[in-house]
Amino acid sequence: MSAKGAGRIAGRYLVTGGAGFVGSHVVAALLDRGDEVVVLDNLATGHRNAVLPGARLVVGDLEDAALVDELLAEQPWDAVLHFAALSLVGDSMRDPFRYIGVNVGTGVRLIGACVRHGVRRFVLSSTAALFGAGSDAPIAEDAPVDPGSPYGESKAMLERTLHWAGRVHGLRSAALRYFNAAGADPRGRLGEDHAPETHLIPLVIDAALGRRPELTVFGADYPTPDGTCIRDYVHVTDLADAHLRALPLLDSASVRFNLGSGQGHSVRDVIASVERVTGRRVPHRIAARRPGDPPVLVAASGRFAQASGWQPRFGELDAIVRTALAWREAHPQGYRAGP
Ligand code: UFG
């Protein structure tokens, strides 16, 4: 460890899935404040170029128990942050056993390895998808867990595993339940690049930019004011900041928080925002519902704000869209063309 910044002792963090969308932004936030970061990523969905040069990238799989042991033995670790997972709700409805098998299997083994190596703090990238059907009211941390998809179920199982890791072994953990992560690093270093892209905001932007013929709206017959699904879009840089703020809370207890903006936006709202920000029309057509999609998912994140002083800087949908647009315009090929 080394002293850096305004008297803060720099930390050392192992980040699984640190080449992915949320993970890479959290790695950037840790590096920006002077921490040492090791990323473990198999690059199945992550990108080498999404790991900023200050971090050490180890290309490897969580299924490789010897590699995980070797890395965890490189003490000291201030915390392990676990992002690596299969993360698409729709995919998980087609292949539930793969989602539950991979996410729960790798997660449980990693948690066990952390305990064996004496790691004291663990951060789980969890999800709003464990709230299933959702509700019209903002969802509180103590709302019943009732996943609407195998993906959500896999994260719920890991949250329970962490509960027992805490009870039996004293591992402190933070389960951070993101609502819809979106946007891009405001400094333009990182963005969202999935292949194939399935997330709404990049797809709407691509339709506006003429990079795809049209957007398919999955269902306009939901019980919502305009018939399309409502989600709580939260800027990925705000999520990254939330991780930094969650870490010191683990000095006193394990925690679980919702991370969202508290604002619900329908698919049609997102289309309108992209049209405002780009000044272009978004060609779209209405299609059938996508299995596993709850009609409404909006967070009550007041508890985290209260516990940590977190305040989303990019709370407005247009601000989220602006940063996403800037990265997509600058990186038409995503990370393939370089950092
Ligand atoms: N949608 C469309 N057309 C598309 C893509 C998406 O209409 O082409 C709709 C979806 O039906 C949904 C909304 O846009 O109503 C958002 O869909 P995304 O695929 O962007 O995101 P999800 O809400 O399915 O899931 C995301 C993450 C999950 C996380 C969840 C938490 O991918 O990992 O947010 O709310 F669990």
CSV table of C-alpha atoms and ligand atoms in Angstrom, one decimal:
chain,number,residue,atom,x,y,z
A,1,MET,CA,0.0,0.0,0.0
A,2,SER,CA,1.2,3.5,-0.6
A,3,ALA,CA,0.1,6.9,0.6
A,4,LYS,CA,-1.5,9.0,-2.2
A,5,GLY,CA,-3.9,11.9,-2.5
A,6,ALA,CA,-5.2,13.9,0.4
A,7,GLY,CA,-3.9,11.7,3.2
A,8,ARG,CA,-5.8,8.6,2.0
A,9,ILE,CA,-3.9,5.3,2.0
A,10,ALA,CA,-4.2,3.8,-1.4
A,11,GLY,CA,-5.9,0.4,-1.5
A,12,ARG,CA,-5.4,-2.8,-3.5
A,13,TYR,CA,-8.4,-4.4,-5.3
A,14,LEU,CA,-9.0,-7.5,-7.3
A,15,VAL,CA,-11.8,-6.9,-9.8
A,16,THR,CA,-13.4,-9.8,-11.6
A,17,GLY,CA,-15.1,-8.8,-14.8
A,18,GLY,CA,-13.2,-5.5,-14.8
A,19,ALA,CA,-13.1,-5.4,-18.6
A,20,GLY,CA,-16.9,-5.3,-18.8
A,21,PHE,CA,-19.2,-2.3,-18.9
A,22,VAL,CA,-19.7,-1.5,-15.2
A,23,GLY,CA,-16.5,-3.2,-14.0
A,24,SER,CA,-14.3,-1.1,-16.3
A,25,HIS,CA,-15.8,2.1,-15.0
A,26,VAL,CA,-15.3,1.0,-11.4
A,27,VAL,CA,-11.7,0.2,-12.3
A,28,ALA,CA,-11.3,3.7,-13.7
A,29,ALA,CA,-12.7,5.2,-10.6
A,30,LEU,CA,-10.3,3.2,-8.4
A,31,LEU,CA,-7.3,4.1,-10.5
A,32,ASP,CA,-8.4,7.8,-10.6
A,33,ARG,CA,-8.1,8.0,-6.8
A,34,GLY,CA,-4.7,6.2,-6.8
A,35,ASP,CA,-5.6,2.6,-5.9
A,36,GLU,CA,-3.8,-0.4,-7.3
A,37,VAL,CA,-6.1,-2.7,-9.3
A,38,VAL,CA,-5.8,-6.2,-10.7
A,39,VAL,CA,-8.5,-7.2,-13.2
A,40,LEU,CA,-9.4,-10.9,-13.8
A,41,ASP,CA,-11.4,-11.2,-16.9
A,42,ASN,CA,-11.8,-14.0,-19.5
A,43,LEU,CA,-12.7,-11.4,-22.2
A,44,ALA,CA,-15.7,-13.4,-23.2
A,45,THR,CA,-17.8,-10.3,-23.2
A,46,GLY,CA,-15.3,-7.8,-21.8
A,47,HIS,CA,-12.6,-5.9,-23.8
A,48,ARG,CA,-8.9,-5.7,-23.3
A,49,ASN,CA,-9.1,-2.0,-24.4
A,50,ALA,CA,-11.7,-1.3,-21.7
A,51,VAL,CA,-9.0,-1.9,-19.0
A,52,LEU,CA,-7.2,1.4,-18.5
A,53,PRO,CA,-3.4,1.1,-18.6
A,54,GLY,CA,-2.9,1.7,-14.9
A,55,ALA,CA,-4.5,-1.6,-14.0
A,56,ARG,CA,-2.9,-5.1,-14.4
A,57,LEU,CA,-5.1,-7.3,-16.6
A,58,VAL,CA,-5.0,-11.0,-16.0
A,59,VAL,CA,-6.8,-12.8,-18.8
A,60,GLY,CA,-8.3,-15.9,-17.2
A,61,ASP,CA,-11.4,-17.6,-16.1
A,62,LEU,CA,-13.0,-17.9,-12.7
A,63,GLU,CA,-13.4,-21.6,-13.5
A,64,ASP,CA,-9.6,-21.9,-13.2
A,65,ALA,CA,-9.4,-22.5,-9.4
A,66,ALA,CA,-5.6,-22.6,-9.4
A,67,LEU,CA,-5.4,-19.1,-11.0
A,68,VAL,CA,-8.0,-17.7,-8.6
A,69,ASP,CA,-6.0,-19.2,-5.7
A,70,GLU,CA,-2.7,-17.7,-7.1
A,71,LEU,CA,-4.2,-14.3,-7.4
A,72,LEU,CA,-5.9,-14.3,-4.0
A,73,ALA,CA,-2.6,-15.4,-2.4
A,74,GLU,CA,-1.1,-12.1,-3.6
A,75,GLN,CA,-2.1,-10.4,-0.4
A,76,PRO,CA,-3.0,-7.8,0.8
A,77,TRP,CA,-6.4,-7.3,-0.8
A,78,ASP,CA,-8.5,-4.5,0.6
A,79,ALA,CA,-11.5,-6.1,-1.2
A,80,VAL,CA,-12.6,-8.3,-4.0
A,81,LEU,CA,-15.1,-6.7,-6.4
A,82,HIS,CA,-17.1,-9.3,-8.3
A,83,PHE,CA,-18.6,-8.3,-11.7
A,84,ALA,CA,-17.9,-11.3,-13.9
A,85,ALA,CA,-21.2,-12.9,-14.7
A,86,LEU,CA,-23.6,-13.7,-17.5
A,87,SER,CA,-25.9,-10.7,-17.3
A,88,LEU,CA,-28.7,-10.8,-19.9
A,89,VAL,CA,-32.3,-11.2,-18.7
A,90,GLY,CA,-33.6,-12.4,-22.1
A,91,ASP,CA,-30.7,-15.0,-22.6
A,92,SER,CA,-31.3,-16.4,-19.1
A,93,MET,CA,-34.9,-17.2,-20.0
A,94,ARG,CA,-33.7,-19.3,-22.9
A,95,ASP,CA,-30.9,-21.0,-21.0
A,96,PRO,CA,-31.7,-21.0,-17.3
A,97,PHE,CA,-29.3,-23.8,-16.3
A,98,ARG,CA,-26.3,-22.1,-17.9
A,99,TYR,CA,-27.1,-18.8,-16.1
A,100,ILE,CA,-27.6,-20.4,-12.7
A,101,GLY,CA,-24.8,-22.9,-13.2
A,102,VAL,CA,-22.2,-20.4,-14.3
A,103,ASN,CA,-23.1,-17.4,-12.1
A,104,VAL,CA,-23.8,-19.3,-8.9
A,105,GLY,CA,-21.0,-21.8,-9.5
A,106,THR,CA,-18.2,-19.3,-10.1
A,107,GLY,CA,-19.5,-16.9,-7.5
A,108,VAL,CA,-19.8,-19.4,-4.7
A,109,ARG,CA,-16.3,-20.7,-5.4
A,110,LEU,CA,-14.9,-17.2,-5.5
A,111,ILE,CA,-16.5,-16.3,-2.2
A,112,GLY,CA,-15.2,-19.6,-0.7
A,113,ALA,CA,-11.7,-18.8,-2.0
A,114,CYS,CA,-11.9,-15.3,-0.5
A,115,VAL,CA,-12.7,-16.8,2.9
A,116,ARG,CA,-9.8,-19.3,2.6
A,117,HIS,CA,-7.4,-16.5,1.7
A,118,GLY,CA,-8.5,-14.2,4.5
A,119,VAL,CA,-10.1,-11.5,2.3
A,120,ARG,CA,-12.3,-9.4,4.6
A,121,ARG,CA,-14.4,-7.4,2.2
A,122,PHE,CA,-16.4,-8.5,-0.9
A,123,VAL,CA,-18.5,-6.4,-3.3
A,124,LEU,CA,-21.2,-8.1,-5.4
A,125,SER,CA,-22.5,-6.6,-8.6
A,126,SER,CA,-26.1,-7.4,-7.9
A,127,THR,CA,-29.2,-6.4,-9.8
A,128,ALA,CA,-32.7,-5.0,-9.7
A,129,ALA,CA,-33.7,-8.1,-11.7
A,130,LEU,CA,-34.1,-9.9,-8.4
A,131,PHE,CA,-37.3,-8.0,-7.8
A,132,GLY,CA,-39.2,-9.8,-10.5
A,133,ALA,CA,-42.5,-8.3,-11.4
A,134,GLY,CA,-41.5,-5.0,-9.8
A,135,SER,CA,-44.2,-2.6,-8.9
A,136,ASP,CA,-45.3,0.9,-9.7
A,137,ALA,CA,-43.8,2.2,-6.5
A,138,PRO,CA,-40.1,2.6,-6.1
A,139,ILE,CA,-38.6,-0.6,-4.9
A,140,ALA,CA,-37.0,-0.5,-1.4
A,141,GLU,CA,-34.1,-2.7,-0.2
A,142,ASP,CA,-36.5,-4.7,1.9
A,143,ALA,CA,-39.0,-5.4,-0.8
A,144,PRO,CA,-39.5,-9.2,-1.2
A,145,VAL,CA,-36.9,-10.9,-3.4
A,146,ASP,CA,-38.8,-12.7,-6.2
A,147,PRO,CA,-36.7,-12.9,-9.3
A,148,GLY,CA,-38.5,-12.8,-12.6
A,149,SER,CA,-35.7,-14.5,-14.5
A,150,PRO,CA,-32.9,-17.1,-13.9
A,151,TYR,CA,-30.4,-14.2,-14.2
A,152,GLY,CA,-32.1,-12.4,-11.3
A,153,GLU,CA,-32.3,-15.7,-9.4
A,154,SER,CA,-28.6,-16.3,-9.8
A,155,LYS,CA,-27.8,-13.0,-8.1
A,156,ALA,CA,-30.3,-13.6,-5.4
A,157,MET,CA,-28.5,-16.9,-4.7
A,158,LEU,CA,-25.2,-15.2,-4.4
A,159,GLU,CA,-26.6,-12.6,-2.1
A,160,ARG,CA,-27.8,-15.5,0.2
A,161,THR,CA,-24.4,-17.1,-0.1
A,162,LEU,CA,-22.8,-13.9,1.1
A,163,HIS,CA,-25.2,-13.8,4.0
A,164,TRP,CA,-23.9,-17.1,5.1
A,165,ALA,CA,-20.3,-16.2,4.4
A,166,GLY,CA,-20.8,-13.3,6.8
A,167,ARG,CA,-22.6,-15.4,9.4
A,168,VAL,CA,-20.2,-18.3,9.4
A,169,HIS,CA,-16.9,-16.7,8.4
A,170,GLY,CA,-17.3,-13.0,9.1
A,171,LEU,CA,-16.8,-11.9,5.4
A,172,ARG,CA,-18.2,-8.4,5.1
A,173,SER,CA,-20.0,-7.8,1.9
A,174,ALA,CA,-21.9,-5.2,-0.1
A,175,ALA,CA,-24.6,-6.3,-2.5
A,176,LEU,CA,-25.1,-3.4,-4.9
A,177,ARG,CA,-28.3,-3.8,-6.9
A,178,TYR,CA,-28.0,-1.8,-10.0
A,179,PHE,CA,-31.0,-0.8,-11.9
A,180,ASN,CA,-30.3,0.0,-15.6
A,181,ALA,CA,-26.6,0.9,-16.0
A,182,ALA,CA,-26.2,3.3,-18.9
A,183,GLY,CA,-24.1,6.2,-20.2
A,184,ALA,CA,-20.3,6.3,-20.6
A,185,ASP,CA,-17.3,7.8,-18.9
A,186,PRO,CA,-17.7,11.6,-19.2
A,187,ARG,CA,-14.0,11.8,-19.9
A,188,GLY,CA,-14.5,9.7,-23.0
A,189,ARG,CA,-12.2,6.9,-22.0
A,190,LEU,CA,-14.8,4.1,-21.7
A,191,GLY,CA,-18.2,3.2,-23.0
A,192,GLU,CA,-20.7,0.5,-23.6
A,193,ASP,CA,-19.9,-2.2,-26.2
A,194,HIS,CA,-21.7,-5.5,-26.1
A,195,ALA,CA,-21.7,-7.9,-29.0
A,196,PRO,CA,-24.4,-8.3,-30.0
A,197,GLU,CA,-25.8,-5.2,-28.3
A,198,THR,CA,-29.1,-5.8,-26.6
A,199,HIS,CA,-29.4,-2.8,-24.3
A,200,LEU,CA,-31.9,-0.1,-25.0
A,201,ILE,CA,-29.9,3.1,-25.0
A,202,PRO,CA,-27.1,2.1,-27.3
A,203,LEU,CA,-29.7,0.5,-29.7
A,204,VAL,CA,-31.8,3.7,-29.8
A,205,ILE,CA,-28.7,5.8,-30.4
A,206,ASP,CA,-27.7,3.5,-33.3
A,207,ALA,CA,-31.1,3.7,-34.8
A,208,ALA,CA,-30.9,7.5,-34.6
A,209,LEU,CA,-27.5,7.6,-36.2
A,210,GLY,CA,-28.6,5.3,-39.0
A,211,ARG,CA,-26.4,2.5,-37.9
A,212,ARG,CA,-29.3,0.1,-37.7
A,213,PRO,CA,-32.5,0.3,-39.7
A,214,GLU,CA,-34.8,0.6,-36.7
A,215,LEU,CA,-35.4,0.0,-33.1
A,216,THR,CA,-37.7,-2.9,-32.1
A,217,VAL,CA,-39.9,-1.9,-29.1
A,218,PHE,CA,-40.5,-5.0,-27.1
A,219,GLY,CA,-44.2,-4.6,-26.2
A,220,ALA,CA,-46.5,-1.6,-26.1
A,221,ASP,CA,-49.3,-3.3,-24.2
A,222,TYR,CA,-47.8,-3.2,-20.7
A,223,PRO,CA,-49.9,-1.7,-17.8
A,224,THR,CA,-47.8,1.6,-17.9
A,225,PRO,CA,-49.0,5.0,-19.0
A,226,ASP,CA,-47.6,4.7,-22.5
A,227,GLY,CA,-47.7,0.9,-22.7
A,228,THR,CA,-43.9,0.4,-22.8
A,229,CYS,CA,-41.7,-0.9,-20.0
A,230,ILE,CA,-40.4,1.6,-17.4
A,231,ARG,CA,-36.8,1.3,-16.1
A,232,ASP,CA,-34.6,3.4,-13.8
A,233,TYR,CA,-31.5,4.3,-15.9
A,234,VAL,CA,-28.5,5.1,-13.7
A,235,HIS,CA,-25.2,6.5,-15.1
A,236,VAL,CA,-22.4,4.1,-15.0
A,237,THR,CA,-20.0,6.7,-13.6
A,238,ASP,CA,-22.5,7.3,-10.7
A,239,LEU,CA,-22.5,3.6,-10.2
A,240,ALA,CA,-18.7,3.6,-10.1
A,241,ASP,CA,-18.7,6.4,-7.5
A,242,ALA,CA,-21.2,4.4,-5.5
A,243,HIS,CA,-18.8,1.4,-5.3
A,244,LEU,CA,-16.1,3.7,-3.8
A,245,ARG,CA,-18.5,5.0,-1.3
A,246,ALA,CA,-19.8,1.5,-0.3
A,247,LEU,CA,-16.3,0.2,0.5
A,248,PRO,CA,-15.8,2.1,3.8
A,249,LEU,CA,-19.2,1.1,5.0
A,250,LEU,CA,-17.9,-2.4,5.2
A,251,ASP,CA,-15.7,-1.4,8.1
A,252,SER,CA,-18.7,-1.7,10.3
A,253,ALA,CA,-21.2,-4.1,8.7
A,254,SER,CA,-22.4,-5.9,5.6
A,255,VAL,CA,-24.8,-3.9,3.4
A,256,ARG,CA,-27.3,-4.2,0.6
A,257,PHE,CA,-28.4,-1.2,-1.4
A,258,ASN,CA,-30.4,-0.3,-4.4
A,259,LEU,CA,-28.6,1.9,-6.9
A,260,GLY,CA,-30.8,3.8,-9.2
A,261,SER,CA,-31.8,7.4,-10.0
A,262,GLY,CA,-35.3,7.0,-8.5
A,263,GLN,CA,-36.8,8.2,-11.9
A,264,GLY,CA,-38.7,5.8,-14.2
A,265,HIS,CA,-38.4,6.2,-17.9
A,266,SER,CA,-40.4,4.3,-20.5
A,267,VAL,CA,-39.0,3.0,-23.7
A,268,ARG,CA,-40.8,5.8,-25.5
A,269,ASP,CA,-39.2,8.3,-23.1
A,270,VAL,CA,-35.8,7.0,-24.1
A,271,ILE,CA,-36.7,7.4,-27.7
A,272,ALA,CA,-37.8,11.0,-27.1
A,273,SER,CA,-34.6,11.7,-25.2
A,274,VAL,CA,-32.4,10.4,-28.0
A,275,GLU,CA,-34.4,12.4,-30.5
A,276,ARG,CA,-33.9,15.6,-28.4
A,277,VAL,CA,-30.2,15.0,-27.9
A,278,THR,CA,-29.3,13.9,-31.4
A,279,GLY,CA,-31.8,16.1,-33.2
A,280,ARG,CA,-32.8,13.1,-35.3
A,281,ARG,CA,-35.8,10.8,-35.6
A,282,VAL,CA,-35.6,7.3,-34.2
A,283,PRO,CA,-37.2,4.8,-36.6
A,284,HIS,CA,-38.9,2.1,-34.6
A,285,ARG,CA,-41.6,-0.5,-34.7
A,286,ILE,CA,-43.6,-2.2,-32.0
A,287,ALA,CA,-43.1,-6.0,-31.5
A,288,ALA,CA,-44.1,-8.7,-29.0
A,289,ARG,CA,-43.0,-8.5,-25.4
A,290,ARG,CA,-39.6,-10.0,-24.5
A,291,PRO,CA,-40.0,-12.8,-22.0
A,292,GLY,CA,-38.7,-12.0,-18.5
A,293,ASP,CA,-39.2,-8.3,-18.8
A,294,PRO,CA,-41.0,-6.8,-15.8
A,295,PRO,CA,-43.3,-3.9,-16.7
A,296,VAL,CA,-41.7,-1.4,-14.2
A,297,LEU,CA,-38.4,-1.4,-12.2
A,298,VAL,CA,-37.6,1.8,-10.4
A,299,ALA,CA,-35.4,2.0,-7.3
A,300,ALA,CA,-35.8,3.7,-4.0
A,301,SER,CA,-32.1,4.5,-3.4
A,302,GLY,CA,-32.6,6.9,-0.5
A,303,ARG,CA,-30.9,4.5,1.9
A,304,PHE,CA,-27.6,4.5,0.1
A,305,ALA,CA,-27.7,8.3,-0.3
A,306,GLN,CA,-28.2,8.6,3.4
A,307,ALA,CA,-25.5,6.1,4.4
A,308,SER,CA,-22.8,7.3,2.0
A,309,GLY,CA,-23.7,10.8,0.8
A,310,TRP,CA,-24.0,9.4,-2.7
A,311,GLN,CA,-25.8,11.8,-5.1
A,312,PRO,CA,-26.0,10.8,-8.8
A,313,ARG,CA,-24.3,13.5,-10.9
A,314,PHE,CA,-26.0,12.4,-14.1
A,315,GLY,CA,-29.5,11.9,-12.8
A,316,GLU,CA,-31.2,13.3,-15.9
A,317,LEU,CA,-31.9,10.9,-18.8
A,318,ASP,CA,-30.7,13.4,-21.4
A,319,ALA,CA,-27.3,13.6,-19.5
A,320,ILE,CA,-27.0,9.8,-19.6
A,321,VAL,CA,-27.8,9.8,-23.3
A,322,ARG,CA,-25.4,12.6,-24.1
A,323,THR,CA,-22.4,10.7,-22.7
A,324,ALA,CA,-23.5,7.4,-24.3
A,325,LEU,CA,-23.8,9.3,-27.6
A,326,ALA,CA,-20.4,10.9,-27.4
A,327,TRP,CA,-18.7,7.6,-26.9
A,328,ARG,CA,-20.6,5.8,-29.6
A,329,GLU,CA,-20.0,8.6,-32.1
A,330,ALA,CA,-16.2,8.6,-31.3
A,331,HIS,CA,-16.1,4.7,-31.4
A,332,PRO,CA,-18.3,3.5,-34.2
A,333,GLN,CA,-16.5,0.1,-34.0
A,334,GLY,CA,-16.6,0.1,-30.2
A,335,TYR,CA,-13.4,-1.1,-28.6
A,336,ARG,CA,-12.3,-3.1,-31.6
A,337,ALA,CA,-10.7,0.1,-33.1
A,338,GLY,CA,-8.7,0.7,-29.9
A,339,PRO,CA,-9.1,2.5,-26.6
B,1,UFG,N1,-36.0,-2.9,-25.1
B,1,UFG,C1,-36.7,-2.7,-26.2
B,1,UFG,N2,-36.0,-3.0,-27.4
B,1,UFG,C2,-34.7,-3.4,-27.5
B,1,UFG,C3,-34.0,-3.5,-26.2
B,1,UFG,C4,-34.7,-3.3,-25.0
B,1,UFG,O1,-37.8,-2.4,-26.3
B,1,UFG,O2,-34.2,-3.6,-28.6
B,1,UFG,C5,-36.7,-2.6,-23.8
B,1,UFG,C6,-36.7,-3.9,-22.9
B,1,UFG,O3,-37.8,-4.7,-23.2
B,1,UFG,C7,-36.8,-3.3,-21.5
B,1,UFG,C8,-36.0,-2.0,-21.7
B,1,UFG,O4,-35.9,-1.7,-23.0
B,1,UFG,O5,-38.1,-3.0,-21.2
B,1,UFG,C9,-34.6,-2.1,-21.1
B,1,UFG,O6,-34.0,-3.2,-21.7
B,1,UFG,P1,-32.4,-3.5,-21.5
B,1,UFG,O7,-32.2,-4.8,-22.3
B,1,UFG,O8,-31.6,-2.3,-21.9
B,1,UFG,O9,-32.2,-3.8,-20.0
B,1,UFG,P2,-32.9,-4.8,-19.0
B,1,UFG,O10,-33.9,-4.0,-18.2
B,1,UFG,O11,-33.5,-6.0,-19.6
B,1,UFG,O12,-31.7,-5.3,-18.1
B,1,UFG,C10,-30.7,-4.5,-17.6
B,1,UFG,C11,-29.5,-5.3,-17.4
B,1,UFG,C12,-29.7,-6.4,-16.4
B,1,UFG,C13,-30.2,-5.8,-15.1
B,1,UFG,C14,-31.4,-4.9,-15.4
B,1,UFG,C15,-31.8,-4.3,-14.1
B,1,UFG,O13,-29.1,-5.9,-18.7
B,1,UFG,O14,-28.4,-7.0,-16.2
B,1,UFG,O15,-31.1,-4.0,-16.3
B,1,UFG,O16,-33.0,-3.5,-14.2
B,1,UFG,F1,-30.5,-6.8,-14.3
